[in-house]
PDB file of C-alpha atoms and ligand atoms in Angstrom:
ATOM      1  CA  SER A   9     121.211 102.119 159.370  1.00  0.00           C
ATOM      2  CA  TYR A  10     124.628 100.593 159.567  1.00  0.00           C
ATOM      3  CA  THR A  11     125.918 101.415 163.256  1.00  0.00           C
ATOM      4  CA  ILE A  12     129.573 101.445 163.846  1.00  0.00           C
ATOM      5  CA  ASP A  13     129.828 100.722 167.560  1.00  0.00           C
ATOM      6  CA  ASN A  14     131.922  97.716 168.186  1.00  0.00           C
ATOM      7  CA  GLN A  15     135.417  99.505 168.378  1.00  0.00           C
ATOM      8  CA  ASP A  16     136.212  97.653 171.546  1.00  0.00           C
ATOM      9  CA  GLN A  17     136.263  94.283 169.658  1.00  0.00           C
ATOM     10  CA  VAL A  18     137.343  95.555 166.012  1.00  0.00           C
ATOM     11  CA  ALA A  19     140.278  97.583 166.984  1.00  0.00           C
ATOM     12  CA  PRO A  20     142.497  94.908 168.717  1.00  0.00           C
ATOM     13  CA  MET A  21     141.595  92.316 166.010  1.00  0.00           C
ATOM     14  CA  ILE A  22     142.667  94.741 163.266  1.00  0.00           C
ATOM     15  CA  THR A  23     146.129  94.828 164.875  1.00  0.00           C
ATOM     16  CA  GLN A  24     146.543  91.105 164.855  1.00  0.00           C
ATOM     17  CA  VAL A  25     146.298  90.848 161.002  1.00  0.00           C
ATOM     18  CA  GLN A  26     149.536  89.326 159.806  1.00  0.00           C
ATOM     19  CA  ASP A  27     150.666  89.686 156.100  1.00  0.00           C
ATOM     20  CA  SER A  28     153.001  86.628 156.463  1.00  0.00           C
ATOM     21  CA  GLN A  29     149.852  84.560 156.973  1.00  0.00           C
ATOM     22  CA  ILE A  30     148.155  85.980 153.938  1.00  0.00           C
ATOM     23  CA  LEU A  31     151.260  85.373 151.891  1.00  0.00           C
ATOM     24  CA  SER A  32     151.659  81.860 152.922  1.00  0.00           C
ATOM     25  CA  THR A  33     148.036  81.028 151.875  1.00  0.00           C
ATOM     26  CA  ILE A  34     148.386  82.866 148.503  1.00  0.00           C
ATOM     27  CA  GLN A  35     151.667  80.610 148.039  1.00  0.00           C
ATOM     28  CA  THR A  36     149.745  77.456 148.887  1.00  0.00           C
ATOM     29  CA  LEU A  37     146.845  78.042 146.494  1.00  0.00           C
ATOM     30  CA  SER A  38     148.974  79.296 143.660  1.00  0.00           C
ATOM     31  CA  ASP A  39     151.217  76.274 143.917  1.00  0.00           C
ATOM     32  CA  PHE A  40     148.368  74.253 142.593  1.00  0.00           C
ATOM     33  CA  GLN A  41     149.026  73.744 138.838  1.00  0.00           C
ATOM     34  CA  ASN A  42     145.753  75.482 138.314  1.00  0.00           C
ATOM     35  CA  ARG A  43     142.416  75.711 140.102  1.00  0.00           C
ATOM     36  CA  TYR A  44     140.272  75.354 137.120  1.00  0.00           C
ATOM     37  CA  TYR A  45     136.760  74.314 137.628  1.00  0.00           C
ATOM     38  CA  THR A  46     136.728  70.988 135.838  1.00  0.00           C
ATOM     39  CA  SER A  47     140.481  69.982 136.484  1.00  0.00           C
ATOM     40  CA  THR A  48     141.532  67.487 139.197  1.00  0.00           C
ATOM     41  CA  TYR A  49     143.759  70.428 140.638  1.00  0.00           C
ATOM     42  CA  GLY A  50     140.631  72.598 140.956  1.00  0.00           C
ATOM     43  CA  VAL A  51     138.812  69.790 142.842  1.00  0.00           C
ATOM     44  CA  ALA A  52     141.822  69.284 145.119  1.00  0.00           C
ATOM     45  CA  ALA A  53     142.029  73.092 145.654  1.00  0.00           C
ATOM     46  CA  SER A  54     138.474  73.149 147.060  1.00  0.00           C
ATOM     47  CA  ASP A  55     139.338  70.244 149.420  1.00  0.00           C
ATOM     48  CA  LYS A  56     142.400  72.069 150.550  1.00  0.00           C
ATOM     49  CA  ILE A  57     140.536  75.171 151.334  1.00  0.00           C
ATOM     50  CA  MET A  58     137.870  73.146 153.303  1.00  0.00           C
ATOM     51  CA  ALA A  59     140.805  71.429 155.133  1.00  0.00           C
ATOM     52  CA  MET A  60     142.502  74.777 155.922  1.00  0.00           C
ATOM     53  CA  TRP A  61     139.197  76.332 157.311  1.00  0.00           C
ATOM     54  CA  LYS A  62     138.277  73.207 159.243  1.00  0.00           C
ATOM     55  CA  ALA A  63     141.690  73.276 160.871  1.00  0.00           C
ATOM     56  CA  LEU A  64     141.250  76.990 161.807  1.00  0.00           C
ATOM     57  CA  ALA A  65     137.655  76.313 163.141  1.00  0.00           C
ATOM     58  CA  GLY A  66     139.395  73.928 165.681  1.00  0.00           C
ATOM     59  CA  THR A  67     136.764  72.762 168.288  1.00  0.00           C
ATOM     60  CA  ARG A  68     134.379  75.480 168.123  1.00  0.00           C
ATOM     61  CA  SER A  69     131.037  73.769 168.244  1.00  0.00           C
ATOM     62  CA  ASP A  70     129.295  76.909 166.645  1.00  0.00           C
ATOM     63  CA  ILE A  71     131.357  76.529 163.377  1.00  0.00           C
ATOM     64  CA  THR A  72     130.825  74.098 160.602  1.00  0.00           C
ATOM     65  CA  VAL A  73     132.420  73.721 157.241  1.00  0.00           C
ATOM     66  CA  GLU A  74     130.839  71.998 154.298  1.00  0.00           C
ATOM     67  CA  GLN A  75     131.265  71.817 150.483  1.00  0.00           C
ATOM     68  CA  PHE A  76     128.296  73.001 148.172  1.00  0.00           C
ATOM     69  CA  THR A  77     128.094  70.335 145.297  1.00  0.00           C
ATOM     70  CA  HIS A  78     127.349  71.849 141.822  1.00  0.00           C
ATOM     71  CA  ALA A  79     125.766  69.276 139.545  1.00  0.00           C
ATOM     72  CA  GLY A  80     127.238  70.685 136.279  1.00  0.00           C
ATOM     73  CA  TRP A  81     130.926  70.419 137.192  1.00  0.00           C
ATOM     74  CA  PRO A  82     133.316  68.743 139.641  1.00  0.00           C
ATOM     75  CA  GLN A  83     134.708  71.613 141.656  1.00  0.00           C
ATOM     76  CA  LYS A  84     132.679  72.273 144.764  1.00  0.00           C
ATOM     77  CA  SER A  85     132.264  75.657 146.457  1.00  0.00           C
ATOM     78  CA  VAL A  86     133.277  75.828 150.309  1.00  0.00           C
ATOM     79  CA  ILE A  87     131.023  77.244 153.005  1.00  0.00           C
ATOM     80  CA  LEU A  88     132.153  77.967 156.571  1.00  0.00           C
ATOM     81  CA  THR A  89     129.446  78.991 159.076  1.00  0.00           C
ATOM     82  CA  ILE A  90     129.839  80.672 162.386  1.00  0.00           C
ATOM     83  CA  LYS A  91     126.353  80.353 163.969  1.00  0.00           C
ATOM     84  CA  GLY A  92     124.852  83.645 165.396  1.00  0.00           C
ATOM     85  CA  THR A  93     124.390  83.670 169.117  1.00  0.00           C
ATOM     86  CA  ALA A  94     121.376  85.980 168.994  1.00  0.00           C
ATOM     87  CA  LYS A  95     120.037  86.222 165.489  1.00  0.00           C
ATOM     88  CA  PRO A  96     121.215  83.044 163.800  1.00  0.00           C
ATOM     89  CA  LYS A  97     118.660  83.395 160.816  1.00  0.00           C
ATOM     90  CA  GLU A  98     120.307  86.632 159.811  1.00  0.00           C
ATOM     91  CA  ILE A  99     123.384  85.858 157.660  1.00  0.00           C
ATOM     92  CA  VAL A 100     126.369  88.014 156.725  1.00  0.00           C
ATOM     93  CA  VAL A 101     128.227  86.500 153.706  1.00  0.00           C
ATOM     94  CA  MET A 102     131.979  87.283 152.966  1.00  0.00           C
ATOM     95  CA  GLY A 103     133.168  85.701 149.929  1.00  0.00           C
ATOM     96  CA  ALA A 104     135.818  85.095 147.144  1.00  0.00           C
ATOM     97  CA  HIS A 105     136.286  82.458 144.340  1.00  0.00           C
ATOM     98  CA  LEU A 106     138.541  79.798 144.569  1.00  0.00           C
ATOM     99  CA  ASP A 107     138.902  78.822 140.954  1.00  0.00           C
ATOM    100  CA  SER A 108     141.531  80.106 138.466  1.00  0.00           C
ATOM    101  CA  ILE A 109     141.696  80.500 134.645  1.00  0.00           C
ATOM    102  CA  VAL A 110     144.153  81.448 131.822  1.00  0.00           C
ATOM    103  CA  SER A 111     142.672  83.127 128.639  1.00  0.00           C
ATOM    104  CA  GLY A 112     142.416  80.708 125.560  1.00  0.00           C
ATOM    105  CA  LYS A 113     142.466  76.899 125.766  1.00  0.00           C
ATOM    106  CA  VAL A 114     142.527  75.262 129.275  1.00  0.00           C
ATOM    107  CA  THR A 115     143.359  71.613 129.856  1.00  0.00           C
ATOM    108  CA  ASN A 116     143.815  69.685 133.059  1.00  0.00           C
ATOM    109  CA  GLU A 117     147.527  70.401 133.036  1.00  0.00           C
ATOM    110  CA  THR A 118     147.416  74.295 132.064  1.00  0.00           C
ATOM    111  CA  ARG A 119     149.487  76.318 134.361  1.00  0.00           C
ATOM    112  CA  ALA A 120     147.029  78.839 136.027  1.00  0.00           C
ATOM    113  CA  PRO A 121     148.327  80.137 139.480  1.00  0.00           C
ATOM    114  CA  GLY A 122     145.830  82.865 139.930  1.00  0.00           C
ATOM    115  CA  ALA A 123     147.800  84.445 142.865  1.00  0.00           C
ATOM    116  CA  ASP A 124     145.811  87.535 142.691  1.00  0.00           C
ATOM    117  CA  ASP A 125     142.781  86.382 140.807  1.00  0.00           C
ATOM    118  CA  ASP A 126     141.684  85.142 143.182  1.00  0.00           C
ATOM    119  CA  ALA A 127     143.871  83.332 145.676  1.00  0.00           C
ATOM    120  CA  SER A 128     144.437  86.778 147.176  1.00  0.00           C
ATOM    121  CA  GLY A 129     140.628  86.947 148.158  1.00  0.00           C
ATOM    122  CA  ILE A 130     140.627  83.584 149.659  1.00  0.00           C
ATOM    123  CA  ALA A 131     143.837  84.145 151.546  1.00  0.00           C
ATOM    124  CA  THR A 132     142.376  87.497 152.782  1.00  0.00           C
ATOM    125  CA  LEU A 133     139.181  85.641 154.097  1.00  0.00           C
ATOM    126  CA  THR A 134     141.261  82.900 155.560  1.00  0.00           C
ATOM    127  CA  GLU A 135     143.292  85.574 157.660  1.00  0.00           C
ATOM    128  CA  VAL A 136     139.932  87.161 158.833  1.00  0.00           C
ATOM    129  CA  LEU A 137     138.789  83.737 160.078  1.00  0.00           C
ATOM    130  CA  ARG A 138     142.097  83.057 161.834  1.00  0.00           C
ATOM    131  CA  VAL A 139     141.995  86.371 163.716  1.00  0.00           C
ATOM    132  CA  MET A 140     138.314  85.974 164.641  1.00  0.00           C
ATOM    133  CA  VAL A 141     138.921  82.449 165.970  1.00  0.00           C
ATOM    134  CA  ALA A 142     142.055  83.609 167.818  1.00  0.00           C
ATOM    135  CA  ASN A 143     139.885  86.127 169.662  1.00  0.00           C
ATOM    136  CA  ASN A 144     137.128  83.691 170.257  1.00  0.00           C
ATOM    137  CA  TYR A 145     134.789  86.220 168.579  1.00  0.00           C
ATOM    138  CA  LYS A 146     131.129  85.047 168.588  1.00  0.00           C
ATOM    139  CA  PRO A 147     128.842  86.958 166.298  1.00  0.00           C
ATOM    140  CA  ARG A 148     125.188  87.655 167.140  1.00  0.00           C
ATOM    141  CA  ARG A 149     124.260  87.063 163.605  1.00  0.00           C
ATOM    142  CA  THR A 150     125.483  84.094 161.506  1.00  0.00           C
ATOM    143  CA  ILE A 151     128.585  84.967 159.354  1.00  0.00           C
ATOM    144  CA  GLN A 152     129.387  82.671 156.390  1.00  0.00           C
ATOM    145  CA  PHE A 153     132.684  82.478 154.588  1.00  0.00           C
ATOM    146  CA  MET A 154     132.352  81.371 151.001  1.00  0.00           C
ATOM    147  CA  GLY A 155     134.775  80.023 148.547  1.00  0.00           C
ATOM    148  CA  TYR A 156     133.042  80.033 145.332  1.00  0.00           C
ATOM    149  CA  ALA A 157     133.570  77.540 142.422  1.00  0.00           C
ATOM    150  CA  ALA A 158     133.681  78.432 138.823  1.00  0.00           C
ATOM    151  CA  GLU A 159     133.564  82.262 139.067  1.00  0.00           C
ATOM    152  CA  GLU A 160     135.715  82.548 135.810  1.00  0.00           C
ATOM    153  CA  GLU A 161     133.110  80.646 133.766  1.00  0.00           C
ATOM    154  CA  GLY A 162     130.512  83.280 134.518  1.00  0.00           C
ATOM    155  CA  LEU A 163     129.840  83.466 138.150  1.00  0.00           C
ATOM    156  CA  LEU A 164     128.468  79.903 138.057  1.00  0.00           C
ATOM    157  CA  GLY A 165     129.112  78.744 141.542  1.00  0.00           C
ATOM    158  CA  SER A 166     127.860  81.910 143.402  1.00  0.00           C
ATOM    159  CA  ALA A 167     124.813  82.093 141.097  1.00  0.00           C
ATOM    160  CA  GLU A 168     123.778  78.603 142.164  1.00  0.00           C
ATOM    161  CA  ILE A 169     124.276  79.539 145.814  1.00  0.00           C
ATOM    162  CA  ALA A 170     122.463  82.859 145.588  1.00  0.00           C
ATOM    163  CA  LYS A 171     119.640  81.186 143.802  1.00  0.00           C
ATOM    164  CA  ALA A 172     119.186  78.565 146.448  1.00  0.00           C
ATOM    165  CA  TYR A 173     119.355  81.180 149.275  1.00  0.00           C
ATOM    166  CA  LYS A 174     116.673  83.165 147.587  1.00  0.00           C
ATOM    167  CA  ARG A 175     114.480  80.245 147.083  1.00  0.00           C
ATOM    168  CA  GLN A 176     115.003  79.176 150.665  1.00  0.00           C
ATOM    169  CA  LEU A 177     114.094  82.803 151.713  1.00  0.00           C
ATOM    170  CA  LYS A 178     117.219  82.938 153.684  1.00  0.00           C
ATOM    171  CA  LYS A 179     117.823  86.334 155.202  1.00  0.00           C
ATOM    172  CA  VAL A 180     121.095  87.586 154.004  1.00  0.00           C
ATOM    173  CA  VAL A 181     121.820  91.072 155.515  1.00  0.00           C
ATOM    174  CA  GLY A 182     125.026  91.767 153.338  1.00  0.00           C
ATOM    175  CA  VAL A 183     127.525  90.292 151.170  1.00  0.00           C
ATOM    176  CA  LEU A 184     131.065  91.383 150.820  1.00  0.00           C
ATOM    177  CA  GLN A 185     132.966  90.099 147.609  1.00  0.00           C
ATOM    178  CA  LEU A 186     136.935  90.027 147.691  1.00  0.00           C
ATOM    179  CA  ASP A 187     138.295  89.405 144.143  1.00  0.00           C
ATOM    180  CA  MET A 188     141.909  90.704 143.568  1.00  0.00           C
ATOM    181  CA  THR A 189     143.113  92.351 146.883  1.00  0.00           C
ATOM    182  CA  ASN A 190     146.900  92.253 146.401  1.00  0.00           C
ATOM    183  CA  TYR A 191     147.965  94.315 143.511  1.00  0.00           C
ATOM    184  CA  GLN A 192     147.847  98.084 144.099  1.00  0.00           C
ATOM    185  CA  GLY A 193     147.253  99.100 140.458  1.00  0.00           C
ATOM    186  CA  SER A 194     146.232 102.749 141.196  1.00  0.00           C
ATOM    187  CA  ALA A 195     146.863 105.548 143.567  1.00  0.00           C
ATOM    188  CA  LYS A 196     144.390 104.734 146.126  1.00  0.00           C
ATOM    189  CA  ASP A 197     144.305 101.767 148.427  1.00  0.00           C
ATOM    190  CA  ILE A 198     140.764 100.507 147.993  1.00  0.00           C
ATOM    191  CA  TYR A 199     138.237 101.057 145.340  1.00  0.00           C
ATOM    192  CA  ILE A 200     134.581 100.688 146.179  1.00  0.00           C
ATOM    193  CA  TYR A 201     132.523  99.512 142.889  1.00  0.00           C
ATOM    194  CA  THR A 202     129.112 101.233 142.499  1.00  0.00           C
ATOM    195  CA  ASP A 203     127.460  99.128 139.957  1.00  0.00           C
ATOM    196  CA  TYR A 204     125.923  95.729 140.716  1.00  0.00           C
ATOM    197  CA  THR A 205     126.487  96.717 144.427  1.00  0.00           C
ATOM    198  CA  ASN A 206     124.212  98.376 147.298  1.00  0.00           C
ATOM    199  CA  GLY A 207     124.800 102.054 147.777  1.00  0.00           C
ATOM    200  CA  ALA A 208     123.958 102.104 151.409  1.00  0.00           C
ATOM    201  CA  GLN A 209     126.310  99.075 152.154  1.00  0.00           C
ATOM    202  CA  ASN A 210     129.014 100.792 149.988  1.00  0.00           C
ATOM    203  CA  THR A 211     128.607 103.892 152.248  1.00  0.00           C
ATOM    204  CA  PHE A 212     129.018 101.630 155.340  1.00  0.00           C
ATOM    205  CA  LEU A 213     132.201 100.276 153.907  1.00  0.00           C
ATOM    206  CA  ALA A 214     133.474 103.686 153.282  1.00  0.00           C
ATOM    207  CA  ASN A 215     132.705 104.704 156.973  1.00  0.00           C
ATOM    208  CA  LEU A 216     134.342 101.568 158.146  1.00  0.00           C
ATOM    209  CA  ALA A 217     137.465 102.486 156.380  1.00  0.00           C
ATOM    210  CA  SER A 218     137.575 106.083 157.822  1.00  0.00           C
ATOM    211  CA  THR A 219     136.737 104.843 161.160  1.00  0.00           C
ATOM    212  CA  TYR A 220     139.286 101.971 161.471  1.00  0.00           C
ATOM    213  CA  LEU A 221     141.745 102.507 158.683  1.00  0.00           C
ATOM    214  CA  PRO A 222     142.005 106.370 158.475  1.00  0.00           C
ATOM    215  CA  THR A 223     145.407 106.355 156.842  1.00  0.00           C
ATOM    216  CA  LEU A 224     144.001 104.435 153.797  1.00  0.00           C
ATOM    217  CA  THR A 225     142.564 106.184 150.834  1.00  0.00           C
ATOM    218  CA  VAL A 226     139.381 104.991 149.368  1.00  0.00           C
ATOM    219  CA  GLY A 227     138.090 105.530 145.583  1.00  0.00           C
ATOM    220  CA  TYR A 228     135.173 104.493 143.509  1.00  0.00           C
ATOM    221  CA  ASP A 229     134.710 103.055 140.124  1.00  0.00           C
ATOM    222  CA  LYS A 230     132.420 100.909 137.852  1.00  0.00           C
ATOM    223  CA  CYS A 231     132.845  97.538 136.114  1.00  0.00           C
ATOM    224  CA  GLY A 232     130.162  98.143 133.518  1.00  0.00           C
ATOM    225  CA  TYR A 233     129.230  94.421 133.968  1.00  0.00           C
ATOM    226  CA  GLY A 234     128.913  91.589 136.552  1.00  0.00           C
ATOM    227  CA  CYS A 235     132.698  91.509 137.070  1.00  0.00           C
ATOM    228  CA  SER A 236     132.688  89.205 140.005  1.00  0.00           C
ATOM    229  CA  ASP A 237     130.447  87.007 142.397  1.00  0.00           C
ATOM    230  CA  HIS A 238     128.891  90.026 144.140  1.00  0.00           C
ATOM    231  CA  ALA A 239     126.697  90.363 140.940  1.00  0.00           C
ATOM    232  CA  SER A 240     125.152  87.024 141.716  1.00  0.00           C
ATOM    233  CA  TRP A 241     123.889  88.244 144.826  1.00  0.00           C
ATOM    234  CA  TYR A 242     122.802  91.564 143.665  1.00  0.00           C
ATOM    235  CA  GLY A 243     120.909  89.730 141.029  1.00  0.00           C
ATOM    236  CA  LYS A 244     118.920  88.028 143.637  1.00  0.00           C
ATOM    237  CA  GLY A 245     118.068  91.317 145.464  1.00  0.00           C
ATOM    238  CA  TYR A 246     120.675  91.010 148.258  1.00  0.00           C
ATOM    239  CA  ALA A 247     122.902  93.931 149.340  1.00  0.00           C
ATOM    240  CA  ALA A 248     126.464  93.414 147.924  1.00  0.00           C
ATOM    241  CA  SER A 249     129.617  95.077 147.732  1.00  0.00           C
ATOM    242  CA  LEU A 250     133.013  94.707 145.999  1.00  0.00           C
ATOM    243  CA  PRO A 251     136.141  96.424 147.512  1.00  0.00           C
ATOM    244  CA  PHE A 252     138.664  96.209 144.607  1.00  0.00           C
ATOM    245  CA  GLU A 253     142.471  96.722 144.311  1.00  0.00           C
ATOM    246  CA  ALA A 254     142.458  99.315 141.576  1.00  0.00           C
ATOM    247  CA  ALA A 255     140.484 101.497 139.359  1.00  0.00           C
ATOM    248  CA  PHE A 256     138.987  99.546 136.525  1.00  0.00           C
ATOM    249  CA  THR A 257     141.610 100.369 133.985  1.00  0.00           C
ATOM    250  CA  ASP A 258     144.435  99.669 136.226  1.00  0.00           C
ATOM    251  CA  ASP A 259     143.772  96.148 137.555  1.00  0.00           C
ATOM    252  CA  ASN A 260     146.395  93.520 137.537  1.00  0.00           C
ATOM    253  CA  PRO A 261     147.710  93.041 133.872  1.00  0.00           C
ATOM    254  CA  TYR A 262     148.849  89.484 134.733  1.00  0.00           C
ATOM    255  CA  ILE A 263     145.457  87.981 135.517  1.00  0.00           C
ATOM    256  CA  HIS A 264     144.208  85.016 133.410  1.00  0.00           C
ATOM    257  CA  SER A 265     147.722  84.044 132.506  1.00  0.00           C
ATOM    258  CA  ALA A 266     150.643  81.914 133.948  1.00  0.00           C
ATOM    259  CA  ASN A 267     152.130  85.248 135.145  1.00  0.00           C
ATOM    260  CA  ASP A 268     149.397  85.858 137.896  1.00  0.00           C
ATOM    261  CA  THR A 269     152.120  85.022 140.692  1.00  0.00           C
ATOM    262  CA  LEU A 270     153.212  86.255 143.903  1.00  0.00           C
ATOM    263  CA  ALA A 271     156.484  87.456 142.341  1.00  0.00           C
ATOM    264  CA  ASN A 272     154.663  89.700 140.042  1.00  0.00           C
ATOM    265  CA  MET A 273     152.895  91.295 143.212  1.00  0.00           C
ATOM    266  CA  GLY A 274     156.172  91.935 144.731  1.00  0.00           C
ATOM    267  CA  ASN A 275     156.108  88.728 146.959  1.00  0.00           C
ATOM    268  CA  GLN A 276     154.242  90.774 149.534  1.00  0.00           C
ATOM    269  CA  ALA A 277     150.698  90.708 150.965  1.00  0.00           C
ATOM    270  CA  SER A 278     150.581  94.202 152.588  1.00  0.00           C
ATOM    271  CA  ASP A 279     148.027  95.207 150.091  1.00  0.00           C
ATOM    272  CA  ALA A 280     145.846  92.246 150.801  1.00  0.00           C
ATOM    273  CA  ALA A 281     146.184  92.973 154.730  1.00  0.00           C
ATOM    274  CA  LYS A 282     144.396  96.341 154.064  1.00  0.00           C
ATOM    275  CA  PHE A 283     141.396  94.234 152.750  1.00  0.00           C
ATOM    276  CA  ALA A 284     141.533  91.681 155.600  1.00  0.00           C
ATOM    277  CA  LYS A 285     141.321  94.595 158.182  1.00  0.00           C
ATOM    278  CA  LEU A 286     138.190  96.124 156.324  1.00  0.00           C
ATOM    279  CA  THR A 287     136.556  92.737 155.997  1.00  0.00           C
ATOM    280  CA  LEU A 288     137.297  91.948 159.646  1.00  0.00           C
ATOM    281  CA  ALA A 289     135.501  95.561 160.534  1.00  0.00           C
ATOM    282  CA  PHE A 290     132.476  94.656 158.108  1.00  0.00           C
ATOM    283  CA  GLY A 291     132.128  91.138 159.573  1.00  0.00           C
ATOM    284  CA  VAL A 292     132.262  92.234 163.131  1.00  0.00           C
ATOM    285  CA  GLU A 293     130.197  95.474 162.921  1.00  0.00           C
ATOM    286  CA  LEU A 294     127.473  93.733 160.740  1.00  0.00           C
ATOM    287  CA  GLY A 295     127.556  90.492 162.595  1.00  0.00           C
ATOM    288  CA  THR A 296     127.263  92.031 165.908  1.00  0.00           C
ATOM    289  CA  ASP A 297     124.222  94.150 164.908  1.00  0.00           C
ATOM    290  CA  GLY A 298     123.983  96.497 161.854  1.00  0.00           C
ATOM    291  CA  PRO A 299     120.725  97.623 160.122  1.00  0.00           C
TER     292      PRO A 299
HETATM  293  N1  IPO B   9     136.697  89.930 135.200  1.00  0.00           N
HETATM  294  C1  IPO B   9     137.171  89.831 136.434  1.00  0.00           C
HETATM  295  C2  IPO B   9     138.451  90.662 136.786  1.00  0.00           C
HETATM  296  C3  IPO B   9     138.113  91.969 137.126  1.00  0.00           C
HETATM  297  C4  IPO B   9     137.354  92.278 138.147  1.00  0.00           C
HETATM  298  C5  IPO B   9     137.114  93.622 138.464  1.00  0.00           C
HETATM  299  C6  IPO B   9     137.788  94.640 137.560  1.00  0.00           C
HETATM  300  I1  IPO B   9     137.483  96.397 138.037  1.00  0.00           I
HETATM  301  C7  IPO B   9     138.559  94.171 136.620  1.00  0.00           C
HETATM  302  C8  IPO B   9     138.741  92.886 136.203  1.00  0.00           C
HETATM  303  C9  IPO B   9     137.624  88.489 136.727  1.00  0.00           C
HETATM  304  O1  IPO B   9     138.220  87.929 135.968  1.00  0.00           O
HETATM  305  N2  IPO B   9     137.195  87.996 137.754  1.00  0.00           N
HETATM  306  O2  IPO B   9     137.653  86.668 138.099  1.00  0.00           O
HETATM  307 ZN1   ZN B  10     139.367  86.298 136.822  1.00  0.00          ZN
HETATM  308 ZN1   ZN B  11     138.278  86.919 140.049  1.00  0.00          ZN
END
């Protein structure tokens, strides 16, 4: 079962989540002309995220950062690992995609800011990492932060990673996907998606929200297809979840266009901050013990 028994560690960290940090990272990432999986900017954005995560890791000897090379295209995925103190072979994965796209033809110079889709997810993860390191949090299980390449092309980066993990019989105890966290399109704050995800882990997420974020409202919906990288993990038999910004019909109308900008999200990151708090709770509770 998914025990929630680390309030002493989770509660203080949640209070340290800063909207301004998330806003700054979304700005940095959406300033790239695009983060397209075959563009020079897309390659540079991956390198930038690795550099940012390395800087946040500081001198922690239990934290490593690497890029996962994909043979079929130039943009690499980024994986940061916090090695577990007690059960290092058991892995908690928290991911988002680092690429961006616009509908129609894409060239190297096409403008694709991808502020919500999915700079918001990467920025949310980055803030979770910052708070964990600031508190010298050391998980008993291994926690891996993942920035996936080429999600927009069809979940290509996460598909290769999940396939490799399955083939290597890696013990991934749970996967959380963050794709679009900063545009509140619907009445409720967080929507837990119930297709291509794991029911028990979804219940755990809902319980984390009611325990640690009691003022937030939680809804449920379905995509009807593999709508983000969680589906790659689900397809390999791992427990995955997708907390999302809106109900399916209310998602951010600006995505996959040059208008997916911070300005069109009100130049704020208070919505993403909710997801950072939930992700912190998920990482600490599952990373410290769990099922
Ligand atoms: N298709 C997804 C966007 C997307 C994801 C979930 C929902 I609900 C609606 C829309 C995408 O472009 N991911 O990068
Ligand atoms: Zn997209
Ligand atoms: Zn996306």
